[in-house]
Structures are given as structure tokens and as C-alpha cells.
Tab-separated table of C-alpha atoms in Angstrom:
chain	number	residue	atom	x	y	z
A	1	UNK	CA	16.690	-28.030	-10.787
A	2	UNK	CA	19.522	-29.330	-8.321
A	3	UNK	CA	21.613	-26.602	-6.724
A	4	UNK	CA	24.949	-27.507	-5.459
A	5	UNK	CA	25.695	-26.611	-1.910
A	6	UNK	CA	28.411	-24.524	-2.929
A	7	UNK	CA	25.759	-22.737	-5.923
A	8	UNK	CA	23.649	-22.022	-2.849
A	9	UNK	CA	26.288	-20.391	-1.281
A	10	UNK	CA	27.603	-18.511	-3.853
A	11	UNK	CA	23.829	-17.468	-4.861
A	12	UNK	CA	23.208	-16.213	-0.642
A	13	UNK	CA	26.649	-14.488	0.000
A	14	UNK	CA	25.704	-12.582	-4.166
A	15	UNK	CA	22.235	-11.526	-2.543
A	16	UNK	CA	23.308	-10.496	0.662
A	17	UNK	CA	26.847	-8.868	0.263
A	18	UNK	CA	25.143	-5.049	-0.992
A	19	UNK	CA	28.510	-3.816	-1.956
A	20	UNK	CA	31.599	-1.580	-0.077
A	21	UNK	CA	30.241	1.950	-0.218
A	22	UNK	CA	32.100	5.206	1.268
A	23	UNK	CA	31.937	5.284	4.889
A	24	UNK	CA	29.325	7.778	5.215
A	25	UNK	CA	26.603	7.343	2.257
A	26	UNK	CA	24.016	9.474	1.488
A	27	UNK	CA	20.410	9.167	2.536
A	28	UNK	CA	18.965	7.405	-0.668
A	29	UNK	CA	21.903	5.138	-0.825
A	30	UNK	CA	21.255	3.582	2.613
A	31	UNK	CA	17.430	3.854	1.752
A	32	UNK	CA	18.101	1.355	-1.212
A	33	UNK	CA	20.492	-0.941	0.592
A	34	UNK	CA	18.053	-1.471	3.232
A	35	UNK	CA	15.105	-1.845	0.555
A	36	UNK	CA	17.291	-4.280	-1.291
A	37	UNK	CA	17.821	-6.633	2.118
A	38	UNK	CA	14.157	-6.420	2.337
A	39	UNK	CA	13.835	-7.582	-1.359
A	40	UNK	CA	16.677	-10.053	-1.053
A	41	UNK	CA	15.144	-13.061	0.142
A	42	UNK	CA	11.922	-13.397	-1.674
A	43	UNK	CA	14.054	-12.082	-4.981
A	44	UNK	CA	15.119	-15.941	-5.348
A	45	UNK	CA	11.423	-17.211	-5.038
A	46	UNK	CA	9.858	-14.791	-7.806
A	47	UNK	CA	10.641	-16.124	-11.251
A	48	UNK	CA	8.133	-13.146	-12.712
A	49	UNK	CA	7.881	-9.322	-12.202
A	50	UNK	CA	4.275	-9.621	-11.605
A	51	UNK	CA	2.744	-12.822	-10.174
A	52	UNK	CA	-0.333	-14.516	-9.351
A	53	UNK	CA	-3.004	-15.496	-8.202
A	54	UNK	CA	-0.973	-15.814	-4.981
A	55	UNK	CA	-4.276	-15.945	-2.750
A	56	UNK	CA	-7.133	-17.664	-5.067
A	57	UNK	CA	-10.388	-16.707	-2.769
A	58	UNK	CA	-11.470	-13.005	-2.415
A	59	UNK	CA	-9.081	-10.776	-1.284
A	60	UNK	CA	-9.802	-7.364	-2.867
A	61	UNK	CA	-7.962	-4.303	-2.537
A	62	UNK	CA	-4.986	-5.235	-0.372
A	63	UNK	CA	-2.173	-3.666	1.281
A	64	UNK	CA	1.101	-5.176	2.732
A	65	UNK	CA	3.615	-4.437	5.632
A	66	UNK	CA	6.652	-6.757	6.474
A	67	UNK	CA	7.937	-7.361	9.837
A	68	UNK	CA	10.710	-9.084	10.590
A	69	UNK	CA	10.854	-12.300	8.101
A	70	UNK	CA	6.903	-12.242	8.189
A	71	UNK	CA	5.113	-10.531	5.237
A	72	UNK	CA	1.363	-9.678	5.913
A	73	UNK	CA	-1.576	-8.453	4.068
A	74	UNK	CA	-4.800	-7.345	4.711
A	75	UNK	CA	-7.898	-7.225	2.252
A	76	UNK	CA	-11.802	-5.569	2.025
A	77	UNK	CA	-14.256	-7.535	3.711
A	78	UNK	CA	-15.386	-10.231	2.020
A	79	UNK	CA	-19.430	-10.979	2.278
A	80	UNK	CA	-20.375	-13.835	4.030
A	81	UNK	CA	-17.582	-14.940	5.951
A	82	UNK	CA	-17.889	-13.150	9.285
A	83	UNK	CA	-14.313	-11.334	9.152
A	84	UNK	CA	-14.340	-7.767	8.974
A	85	UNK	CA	-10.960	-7.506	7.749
A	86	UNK	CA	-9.417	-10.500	6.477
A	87	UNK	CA	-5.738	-11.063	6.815
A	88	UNK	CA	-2.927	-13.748	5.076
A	89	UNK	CA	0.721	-14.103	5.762
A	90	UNK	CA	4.125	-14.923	3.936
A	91	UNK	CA	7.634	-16.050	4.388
A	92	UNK	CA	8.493	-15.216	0.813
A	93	UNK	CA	6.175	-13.419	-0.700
A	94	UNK	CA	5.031	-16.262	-3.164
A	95	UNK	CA	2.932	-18.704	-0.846
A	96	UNK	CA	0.502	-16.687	1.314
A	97	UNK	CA	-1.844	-18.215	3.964
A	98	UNK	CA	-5.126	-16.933	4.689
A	99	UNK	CA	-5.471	-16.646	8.404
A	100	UNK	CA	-8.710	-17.781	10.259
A	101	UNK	CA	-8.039	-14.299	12.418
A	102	UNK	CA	-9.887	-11.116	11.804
A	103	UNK	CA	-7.847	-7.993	12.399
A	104	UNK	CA	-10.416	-5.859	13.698
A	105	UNK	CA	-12.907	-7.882	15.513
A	106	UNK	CA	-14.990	-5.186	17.513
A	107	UNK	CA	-15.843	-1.796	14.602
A	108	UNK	CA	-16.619	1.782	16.313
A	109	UNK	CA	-20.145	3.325	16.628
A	110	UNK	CA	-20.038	4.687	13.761
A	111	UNK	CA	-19.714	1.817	11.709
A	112	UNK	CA	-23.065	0.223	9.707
A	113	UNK	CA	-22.253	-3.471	10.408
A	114	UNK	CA	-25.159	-4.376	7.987
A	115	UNK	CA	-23.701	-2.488	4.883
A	116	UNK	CA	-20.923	-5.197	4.658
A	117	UNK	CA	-18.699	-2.535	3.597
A	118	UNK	CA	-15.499	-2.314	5.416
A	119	UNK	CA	-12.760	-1.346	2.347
A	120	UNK	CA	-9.230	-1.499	1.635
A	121	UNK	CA	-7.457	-1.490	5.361
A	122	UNK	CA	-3.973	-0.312	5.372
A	123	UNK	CA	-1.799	-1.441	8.520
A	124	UNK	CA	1.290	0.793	9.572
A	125	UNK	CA	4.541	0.836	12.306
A	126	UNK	CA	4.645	3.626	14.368
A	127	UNK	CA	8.435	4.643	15.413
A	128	UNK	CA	7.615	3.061	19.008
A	129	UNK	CA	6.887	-0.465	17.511
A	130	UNK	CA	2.994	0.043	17.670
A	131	UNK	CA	1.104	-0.350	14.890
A	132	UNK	CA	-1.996	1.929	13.641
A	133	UNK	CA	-4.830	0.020	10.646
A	134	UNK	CA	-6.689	2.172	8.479
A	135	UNK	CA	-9.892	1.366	7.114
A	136	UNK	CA	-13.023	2.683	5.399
A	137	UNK	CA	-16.415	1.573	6.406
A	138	UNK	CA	-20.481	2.596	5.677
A	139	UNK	CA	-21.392	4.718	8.180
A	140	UNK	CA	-24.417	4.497	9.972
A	141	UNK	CA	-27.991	6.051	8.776
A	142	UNK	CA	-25.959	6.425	5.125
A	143	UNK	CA	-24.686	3.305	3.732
A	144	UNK	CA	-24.124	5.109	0.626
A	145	UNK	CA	-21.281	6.894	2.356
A	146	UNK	CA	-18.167	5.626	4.110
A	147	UNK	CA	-15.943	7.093	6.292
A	148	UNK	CA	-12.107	6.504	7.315
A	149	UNK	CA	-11.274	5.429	11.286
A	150	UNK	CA	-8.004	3.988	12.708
A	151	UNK	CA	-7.494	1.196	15.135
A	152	UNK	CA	-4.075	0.559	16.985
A	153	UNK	CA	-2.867	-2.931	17.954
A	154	UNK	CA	0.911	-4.128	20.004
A	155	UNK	CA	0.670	-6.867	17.176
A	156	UNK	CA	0.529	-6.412	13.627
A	157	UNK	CA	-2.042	-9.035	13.201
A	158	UNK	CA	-4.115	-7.511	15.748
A	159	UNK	CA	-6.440	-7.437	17.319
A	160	UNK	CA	-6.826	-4.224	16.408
A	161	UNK	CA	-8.726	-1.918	18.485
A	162	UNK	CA	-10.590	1.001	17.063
A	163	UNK	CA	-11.198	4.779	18.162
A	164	UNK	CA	-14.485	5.995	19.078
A	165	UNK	CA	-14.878	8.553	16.266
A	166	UNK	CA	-13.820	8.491	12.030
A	167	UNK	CA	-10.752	10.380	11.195
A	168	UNK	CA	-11.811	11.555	7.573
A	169	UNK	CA	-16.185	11.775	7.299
A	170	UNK	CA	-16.582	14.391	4.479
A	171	UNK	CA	-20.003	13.251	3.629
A	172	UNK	CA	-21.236	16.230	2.039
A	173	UNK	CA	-18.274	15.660	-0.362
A	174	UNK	CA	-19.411	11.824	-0.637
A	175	UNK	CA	-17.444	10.272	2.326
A	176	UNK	CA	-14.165	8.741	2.176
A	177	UNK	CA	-12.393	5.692	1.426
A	178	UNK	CA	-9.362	3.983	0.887
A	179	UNK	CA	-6.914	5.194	3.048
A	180	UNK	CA	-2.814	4.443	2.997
A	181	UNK	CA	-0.232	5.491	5.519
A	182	UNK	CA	3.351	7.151	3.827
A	183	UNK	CA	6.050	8.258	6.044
A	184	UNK	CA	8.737	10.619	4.018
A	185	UNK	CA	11.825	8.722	5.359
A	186	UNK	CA	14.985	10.707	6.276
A	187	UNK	CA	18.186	10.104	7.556
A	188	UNK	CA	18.929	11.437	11.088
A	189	UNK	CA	22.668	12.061	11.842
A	190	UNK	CA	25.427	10.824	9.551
A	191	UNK	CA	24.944	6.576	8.702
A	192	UNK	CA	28.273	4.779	8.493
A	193	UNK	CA	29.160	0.845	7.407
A	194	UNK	CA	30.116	-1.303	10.143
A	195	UNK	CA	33.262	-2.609	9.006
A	196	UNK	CA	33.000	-0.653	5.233
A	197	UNK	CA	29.934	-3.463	4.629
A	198	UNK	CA	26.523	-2.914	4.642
A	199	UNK	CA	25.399	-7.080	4.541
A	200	UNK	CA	22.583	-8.446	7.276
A	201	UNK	CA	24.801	-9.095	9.555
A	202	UNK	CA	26.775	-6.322	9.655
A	203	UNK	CA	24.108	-3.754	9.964
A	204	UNK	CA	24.453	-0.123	9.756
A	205	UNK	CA	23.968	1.901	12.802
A	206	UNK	CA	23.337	5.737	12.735
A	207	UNK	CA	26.753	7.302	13.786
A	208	UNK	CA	25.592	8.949	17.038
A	209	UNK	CA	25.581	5.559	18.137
A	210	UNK	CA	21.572	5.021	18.888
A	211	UNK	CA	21.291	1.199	17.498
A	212	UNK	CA	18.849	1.853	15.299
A	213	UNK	CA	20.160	-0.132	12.497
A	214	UNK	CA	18.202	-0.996	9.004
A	215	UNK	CA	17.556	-4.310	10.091
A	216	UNK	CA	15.764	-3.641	12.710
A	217	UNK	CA	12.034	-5.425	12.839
A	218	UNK	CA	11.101	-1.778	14.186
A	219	UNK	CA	11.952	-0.244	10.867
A	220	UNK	CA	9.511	-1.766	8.328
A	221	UNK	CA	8.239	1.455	7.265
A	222	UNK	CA	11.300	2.853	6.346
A	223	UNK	CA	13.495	3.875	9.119
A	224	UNK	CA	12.707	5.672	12.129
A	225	UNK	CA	11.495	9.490	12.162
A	226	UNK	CA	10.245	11.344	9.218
A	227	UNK	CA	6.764	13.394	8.574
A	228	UNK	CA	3.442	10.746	8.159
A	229	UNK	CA	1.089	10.936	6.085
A	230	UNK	CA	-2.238	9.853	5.402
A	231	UNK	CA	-3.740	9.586	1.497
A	232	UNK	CA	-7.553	8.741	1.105
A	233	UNK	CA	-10.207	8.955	-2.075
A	234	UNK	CA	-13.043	11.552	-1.509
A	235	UNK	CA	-15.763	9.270	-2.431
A	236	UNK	CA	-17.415	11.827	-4.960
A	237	UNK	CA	-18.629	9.307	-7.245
A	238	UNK	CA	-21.031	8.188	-4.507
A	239	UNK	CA	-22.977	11.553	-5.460
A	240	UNK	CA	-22.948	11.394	-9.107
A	241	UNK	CA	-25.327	11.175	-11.617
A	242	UNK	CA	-25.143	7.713	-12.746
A	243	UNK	CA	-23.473	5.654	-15.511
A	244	UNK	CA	-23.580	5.786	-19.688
A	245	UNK	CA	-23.654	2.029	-21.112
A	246	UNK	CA	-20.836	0.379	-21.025
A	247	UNK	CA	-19.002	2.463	-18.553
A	248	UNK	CA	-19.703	-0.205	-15.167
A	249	UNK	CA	-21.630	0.581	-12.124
A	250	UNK	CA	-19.099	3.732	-9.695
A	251	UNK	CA	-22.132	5.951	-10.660
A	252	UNK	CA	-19.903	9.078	-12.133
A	253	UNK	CA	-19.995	9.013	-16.068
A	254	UNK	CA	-23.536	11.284	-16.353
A	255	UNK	CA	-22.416	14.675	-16.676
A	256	UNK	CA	-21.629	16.852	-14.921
A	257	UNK	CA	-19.110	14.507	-13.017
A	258	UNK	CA	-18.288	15.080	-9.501
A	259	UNK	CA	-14.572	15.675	-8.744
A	260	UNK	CA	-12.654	12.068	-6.362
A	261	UNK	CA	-10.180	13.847	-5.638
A	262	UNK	CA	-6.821	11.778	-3.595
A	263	UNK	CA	-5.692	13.835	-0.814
A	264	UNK	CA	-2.651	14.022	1.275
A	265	UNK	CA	-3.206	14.757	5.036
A	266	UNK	CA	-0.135	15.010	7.410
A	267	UNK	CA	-0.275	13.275	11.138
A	268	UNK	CA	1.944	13.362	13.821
A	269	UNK	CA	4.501	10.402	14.893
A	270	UNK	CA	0.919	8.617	16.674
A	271	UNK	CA	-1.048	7.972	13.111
A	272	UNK	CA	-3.761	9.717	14.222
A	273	UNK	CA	-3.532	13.471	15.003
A	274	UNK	CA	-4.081	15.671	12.356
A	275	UNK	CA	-1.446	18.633	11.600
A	276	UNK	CA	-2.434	21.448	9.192
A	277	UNK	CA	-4.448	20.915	6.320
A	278	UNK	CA	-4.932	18.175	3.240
A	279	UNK	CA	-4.034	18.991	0.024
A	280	UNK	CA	-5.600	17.498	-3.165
A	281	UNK	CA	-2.678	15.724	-5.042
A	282	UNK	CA	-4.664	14.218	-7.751
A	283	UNK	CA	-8.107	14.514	-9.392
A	284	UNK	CA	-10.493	12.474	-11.958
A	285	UNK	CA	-10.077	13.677	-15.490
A	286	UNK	CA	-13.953	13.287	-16.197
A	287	UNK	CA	-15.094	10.436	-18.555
A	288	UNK	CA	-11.695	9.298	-19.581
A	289	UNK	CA	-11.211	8.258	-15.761
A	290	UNK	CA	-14.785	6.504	-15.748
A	291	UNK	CA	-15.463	9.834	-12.826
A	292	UNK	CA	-12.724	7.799	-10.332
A	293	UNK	CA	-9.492	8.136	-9.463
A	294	UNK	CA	-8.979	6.051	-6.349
A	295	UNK	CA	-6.883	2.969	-4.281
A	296	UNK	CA	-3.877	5.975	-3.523
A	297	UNK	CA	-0.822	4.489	-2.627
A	298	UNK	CA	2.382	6.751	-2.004
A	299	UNK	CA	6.031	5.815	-1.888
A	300	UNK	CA	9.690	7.132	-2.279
A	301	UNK	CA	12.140	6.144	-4.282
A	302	UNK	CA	15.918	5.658	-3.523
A	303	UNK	CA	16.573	8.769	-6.263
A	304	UNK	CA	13.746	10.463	-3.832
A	305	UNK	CA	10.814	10.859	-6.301
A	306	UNK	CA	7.683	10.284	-4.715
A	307	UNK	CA	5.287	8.170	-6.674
A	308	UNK	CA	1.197	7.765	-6.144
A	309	UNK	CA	-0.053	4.560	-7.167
A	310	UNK	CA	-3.667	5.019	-7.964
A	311	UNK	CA	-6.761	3.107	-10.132
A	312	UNK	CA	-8.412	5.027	-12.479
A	313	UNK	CA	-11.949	3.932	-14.345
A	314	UNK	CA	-14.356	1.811	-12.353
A	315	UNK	CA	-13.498	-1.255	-10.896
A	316	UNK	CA	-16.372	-3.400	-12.299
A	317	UNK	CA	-15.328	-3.138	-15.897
A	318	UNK	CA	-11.813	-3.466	-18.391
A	319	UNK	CA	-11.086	-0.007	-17.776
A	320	UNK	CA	-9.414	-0.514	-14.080
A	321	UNK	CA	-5.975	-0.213	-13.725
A	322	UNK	CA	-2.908	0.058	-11.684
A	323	UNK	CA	-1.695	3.466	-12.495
A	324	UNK	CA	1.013	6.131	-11.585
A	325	UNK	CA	1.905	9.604	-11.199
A	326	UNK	CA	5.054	10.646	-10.043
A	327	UNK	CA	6.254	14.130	-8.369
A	328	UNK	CA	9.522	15.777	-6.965
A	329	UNK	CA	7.612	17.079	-3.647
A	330	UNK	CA	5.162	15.030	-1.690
A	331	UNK	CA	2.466	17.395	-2.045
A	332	UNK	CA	2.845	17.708	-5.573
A	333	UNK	CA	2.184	18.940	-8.427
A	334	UNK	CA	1.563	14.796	-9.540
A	335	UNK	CA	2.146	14.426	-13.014
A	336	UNK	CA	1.084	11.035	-14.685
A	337	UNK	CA	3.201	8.147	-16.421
A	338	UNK	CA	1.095	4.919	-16.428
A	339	UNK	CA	0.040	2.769	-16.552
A	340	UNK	CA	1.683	-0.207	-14.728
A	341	UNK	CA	-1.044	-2.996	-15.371
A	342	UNK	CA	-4.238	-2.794	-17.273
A	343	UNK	CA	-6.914	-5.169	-18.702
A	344	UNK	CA	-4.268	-7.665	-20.288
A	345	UNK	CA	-1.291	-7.014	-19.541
A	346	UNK	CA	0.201	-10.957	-18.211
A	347	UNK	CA	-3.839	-11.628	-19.088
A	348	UNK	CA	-4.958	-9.765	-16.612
A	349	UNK	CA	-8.212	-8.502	-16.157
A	350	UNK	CA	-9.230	-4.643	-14.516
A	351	UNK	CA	-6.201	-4.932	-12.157
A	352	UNK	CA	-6.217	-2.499	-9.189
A	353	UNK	CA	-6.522	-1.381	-6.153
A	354	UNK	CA	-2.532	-1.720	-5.378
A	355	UNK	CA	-0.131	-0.918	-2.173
A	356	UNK	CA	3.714	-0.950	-2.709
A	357	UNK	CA	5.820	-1.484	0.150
A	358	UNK	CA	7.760	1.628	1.724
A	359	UNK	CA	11.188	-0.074	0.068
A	360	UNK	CA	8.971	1.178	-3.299
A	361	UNK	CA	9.644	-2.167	-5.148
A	362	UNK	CA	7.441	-5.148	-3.750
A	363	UNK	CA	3.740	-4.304	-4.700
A	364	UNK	CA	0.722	-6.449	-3.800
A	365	UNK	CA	-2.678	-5.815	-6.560
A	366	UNK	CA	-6.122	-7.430	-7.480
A	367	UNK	CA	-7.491	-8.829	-10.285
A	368	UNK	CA	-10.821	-10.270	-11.586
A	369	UNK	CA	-10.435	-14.045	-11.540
A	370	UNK	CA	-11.751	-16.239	-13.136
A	371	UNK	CA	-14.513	-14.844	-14.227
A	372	UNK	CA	-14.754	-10.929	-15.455
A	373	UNK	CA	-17.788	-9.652	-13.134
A	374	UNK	CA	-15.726	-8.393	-9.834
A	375	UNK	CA	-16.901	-11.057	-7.801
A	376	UNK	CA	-13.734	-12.989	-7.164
A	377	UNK	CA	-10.651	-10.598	-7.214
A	378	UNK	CA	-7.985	-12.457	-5.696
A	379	UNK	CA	-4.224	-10.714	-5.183
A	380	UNK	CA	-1.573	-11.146	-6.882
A	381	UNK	CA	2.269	-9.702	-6.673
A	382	UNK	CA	4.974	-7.769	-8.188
A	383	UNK	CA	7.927	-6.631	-8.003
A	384	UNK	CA	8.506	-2.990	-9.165
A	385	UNK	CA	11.250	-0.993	-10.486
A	386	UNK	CA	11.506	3.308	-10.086
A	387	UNK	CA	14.068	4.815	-12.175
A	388	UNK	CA	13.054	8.510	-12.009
A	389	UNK	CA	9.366	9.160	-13.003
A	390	UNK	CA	9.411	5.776	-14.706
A	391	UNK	CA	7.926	2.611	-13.148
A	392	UNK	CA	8.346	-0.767	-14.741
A	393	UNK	CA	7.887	-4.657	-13.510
């Protein structure tokens, strides 16, 4: 439909004027304003809250990070095509390229390279404009089991290179997968408006004068400082006891079911170094879960509540979903309120295995496509809406 020029304008200077606020706001006000720039210009491409297929081929489990005007994702290893972990890119968050490019072209010792079974990467910006990848992968002399390492890259599309040793190898436990990074954002200092307006090119500096403003490229996971975080799956349904008809192929209906628990581990401002102790923030609730809780995916919202995006039930049958908990503190206690998708929602079929942006509104997912046997699960998109511990799209 034909758009006058001065429509356009009209429509641009609506999406990018955020409003007059006081001249010092508070730290979830400048958290939304900053999440609603990022969700500005691809707000006037998405005519849907959830959309998709937006990449057709495989591209299971992905995650997303934006930086600058460039969205990226990153997907499971496909079999077959030689790329360990596959990668596309965006300008608007509805037409996605599939690069030729793997991200991690070289895997640690560790890693079985003839399992085929590097899972659900997750690529984050470090406060120094590095960026760390997390991935899962079958380890070596134990398929069966995967383990979680991290690779760093100067680029966000790599190539990333890996360190020597897993971060996360609870095998006795059933190994670990699916790994996400979360950084608690804060607010250092007092944040004013430049001129009483918060709009792109105007942008907000921190008062102390440091030019870190919310624009920034080196701010796409949330602003700089606060604690990181690591959440990963104990794989526990790799040591169960099989599956009742009907119930798909994860291995952890047959009583007695072994706990997946999602964990939270804290790191320091590098990624990588542990600090102190994981803490389980979620748990399978036996059969109704299909024995799995897994895919974690943690944000916070501009009220502050933190919410875990997680798939429950196995991933080869109707019972997946895209589901949610939500909490007041990051470690908990995780109370849940989904689910977002399931088997038909939008026609959908066992949607999962979902990562939401830090600005806790654009979310990238799977689904089975065309057919219903989890051999094709393309991605799709959505954007998201948090009012307390509710989530809709």
C-alpha cells in the first residue's frame, strides 16, 4: 500500500521520538527506552506477534544477539552439511540469510566430531566489545553425554575460537546442554536525557559523563556492567529409563524419572570464570513434563521481573512447548505461567527451544515444519510482551 512521504515521516519521527521523561529516570525506565529503540525498526516490518517460517531449512534451537543494525542467529548443527554451528543474519528481523560461514570452525579435544551433536549455541557481548559462544557438544568416549564449552571471537560471526577444556561436564548427572548467557543489567550512576529527549540521536549518556550511551553497538546485551550468568539443562534424561507409548523418544517417562534440572551459574565480566556455586532454578515435574524441562532462556523485564523461558515435554512429539516461569529474584523461587506457544497455537507444531533478546521482547523459536517428525524445524519469530509475571505475543 502507497505511503506518502510525509506518512513515512510522520510514521519514523512516532517510532523514534520515546517520549520527554524527567531528567533523571529510573533504571527500568531507561532499560525500556533503550529496548524499545532496539524494537523500533523491525516493529514496522512485523505485521504478526509471532512469525514464520523466517528461515525454511533446519535451523533448530536458535538463539539471537543484535549488534548494531545487524541481527544474528545461530542454530544446532545440522547433519550433513559440514557446519558445526550454522549461522543467518537480519536487517529487520523478518528476512534472514543463511550464511555459508560456520561460527566455530575448529571444536576442542573434548568434542566427539562423529556424534554430530553440537546443540543450541548461544553467542554473547562482553562489556569490552568481545564476544563469548556457548555450546553443547557429545563428548568423547560417551556420545550419550554432552558437555558445555565456550569459544571467544573479536567478531560476532566468528570465527570463534574454543577453550581447551568444557565449562559444565556433569556426566554422572547425564552431562549438560543448552546453555544461555543473562547479564542482570543495572544502572551505574544517575542517567539523564540529552536535551529532556531520549530519541536515537539524542542518546542518553550516564551523568558522570563516561559516553556510554544506549545506543551504543557495545551495549547489545543490555548496557554495560551488571552480574553474568550462565543457565544450562542437566541432561538427566540421558540416564533414564526409557519411554511409555506415545510419550516420543528423550528417554525419561519409565519411572522412576531422573530429575533435568535448569541451573543458574554466575561468571565474572570474561564469560567464563566461574564465581560461587549454581543453583537449580527449575526442575521436571515427572510425566506431565515428558521427564524434560530444558532450552533455558533468562531475561528481565523493564518492571524488573526476571523470566525463564524453557520447553517442557520432549521435543519429538505435540507435547513441546515454549514455556515460562517468572520470579522476583534471579535465583528464584521460579514460579510457572505458560505457556507462550504450544502444538497449535498460529498452527504450530511442538514449538521450542526459544531465546529472547536481553530487551525481553524480540524472541526467536523452532517449529516442526512441514512435516511432524522433528526432522525439519526451521525458526520462526516473535515479538513478546512482559507485563509482570504475564507474557503474551
Amino acid at each position: 500500500m502507497y505511503k506518502s512521504p510525509a506518512t513515512l515521516t510522520f510514521l519514523l519521527s512516532s517510532l523514534f521520538t520515546l517520549g520527554t521523561p524527567s531528567p533523571v529516570d529510573t533504571a527500568a525506565n531507561v532499560h525500556q527506552k533503550r529496548a524499545e529503540y532496539v524494537r523500533g525498526i523491525s516493529s514496522l516490518e512485523v505485521k504478526r506477534s509471532e512469525n514464520g517460517p523466517v528461515i525454511t531449512q533446519n535451523f533448530p534451537d536458535p538463539s539471537i544477539i543484535k549488534v548494531g543494525s545487524t541481527w544474528w542467529a545461530f542454530a544446532t548443527e545440522s547433519a550433513g552439511t559440514g557446519i558445526n554451528i550454522p549461522m543467518a543474519s537480519s536487517t529487520d528481523f523478518k528476512t534472514w540469510i543463511v550464511t555459508s560461514q560456520d561460527a566455530l570452525p575448529n571444536t576442542p579435544p573434548w568434542v566427539n566430531m562423529t556424534a554430530q551433536a553440537l546443540w543450541a549455541p548461544d553467542a554473547n557481548q562482553l562489556d569490552d566489545g568481545t564476544f563469548v559462544l556457548y555450546f553443547s557438544a557429545a563428548v568423547n568416549n560417551n556420545s550419550a553425554h554432552h558437555c558445555v564449552g565456550a569459544a571467544t571471537s573479536k567478531n560476532v560471526n566468528g570465527p570463534y575460537v574454543p577453550q581447551s577444556d568444557p565449562l559444565f561436564c556433569p556426566i554422572q548427572q547425564g552431562g549438560a546442554i543448552d546453555p544461555a548467557g543473562f547479564k542482570d543489567w543495572q544502572v551505574k550512576g544517575n542517567w539523564t536525557a540529552v536535551n529532556g529527549n531520549w530519541n536515537s540521536k539524542r542518546a542518553a549518556k550516564y551523568s558522570n559523563n563516561n559516553n556510554n550511551s544506549w545506543t551504543n553497538a557495545s551495549w547489545s546485551q543490555g548496557g554495560m556492567g551488571g552480574q553474568r550468568y550462565i543457565t544450562y539443562k542437566v541432561d538427566g534424561n540421558s540416564l533414564g529409563n526409557g519411554d511409555l507409548a506415545g510419550y516420543g523418544n528423550c528417554g525419561n517417562t519409565v519411572s522412576p524419572i531422573v530429575p533435568t534440572p535448569i541451573v543458574l551459574q554466575a561468571v565474572a565480566a570474561d564469560g567464563v570464570t566461574i564465581q560461587g556455586s549454581a543453583v537449580t532454578i527449575l526442575n521436571n515435574n515427572g510425566l506431565s513434563d515428558n521427564g524434560v524441562v530444558e532450552a533455558p532462556s533468562l531475561v528481565k523485564s523493564a518492571g524488573g521481573e526476571y523470566v525463564l523461558f524453557f520447553s517442557n515435554g520432549c521435543y519429538d512429539t505435540a507435547n513441546y512447548t515454549v514455556n515460562y516461569a517468572t520470579a522476583s529474584s534471579v535465583s528464584g523461587p521460579y514460579t510457572r505461567n505458560g505457556p507462550l506457544f504450544q502444538t497449535g497455537t498460529d498452527g504450530l507444531y511442538a514449538p521450542g527451544g526459544a531465546d529472547v533478546l536481553w530487551d525481553a521482547q524480540h524472541m526467536v523459536f523452532h517449529a516442526d515444519y512441514p512435516d511432524h517428525n522433528a526432522t525439519n524445524r526451521p525458526m520462526y519469530t516473535a515479538i513478546i510482551n512482559i507485563q509482570g509475571n504475564t507474557v503474551t505475543a
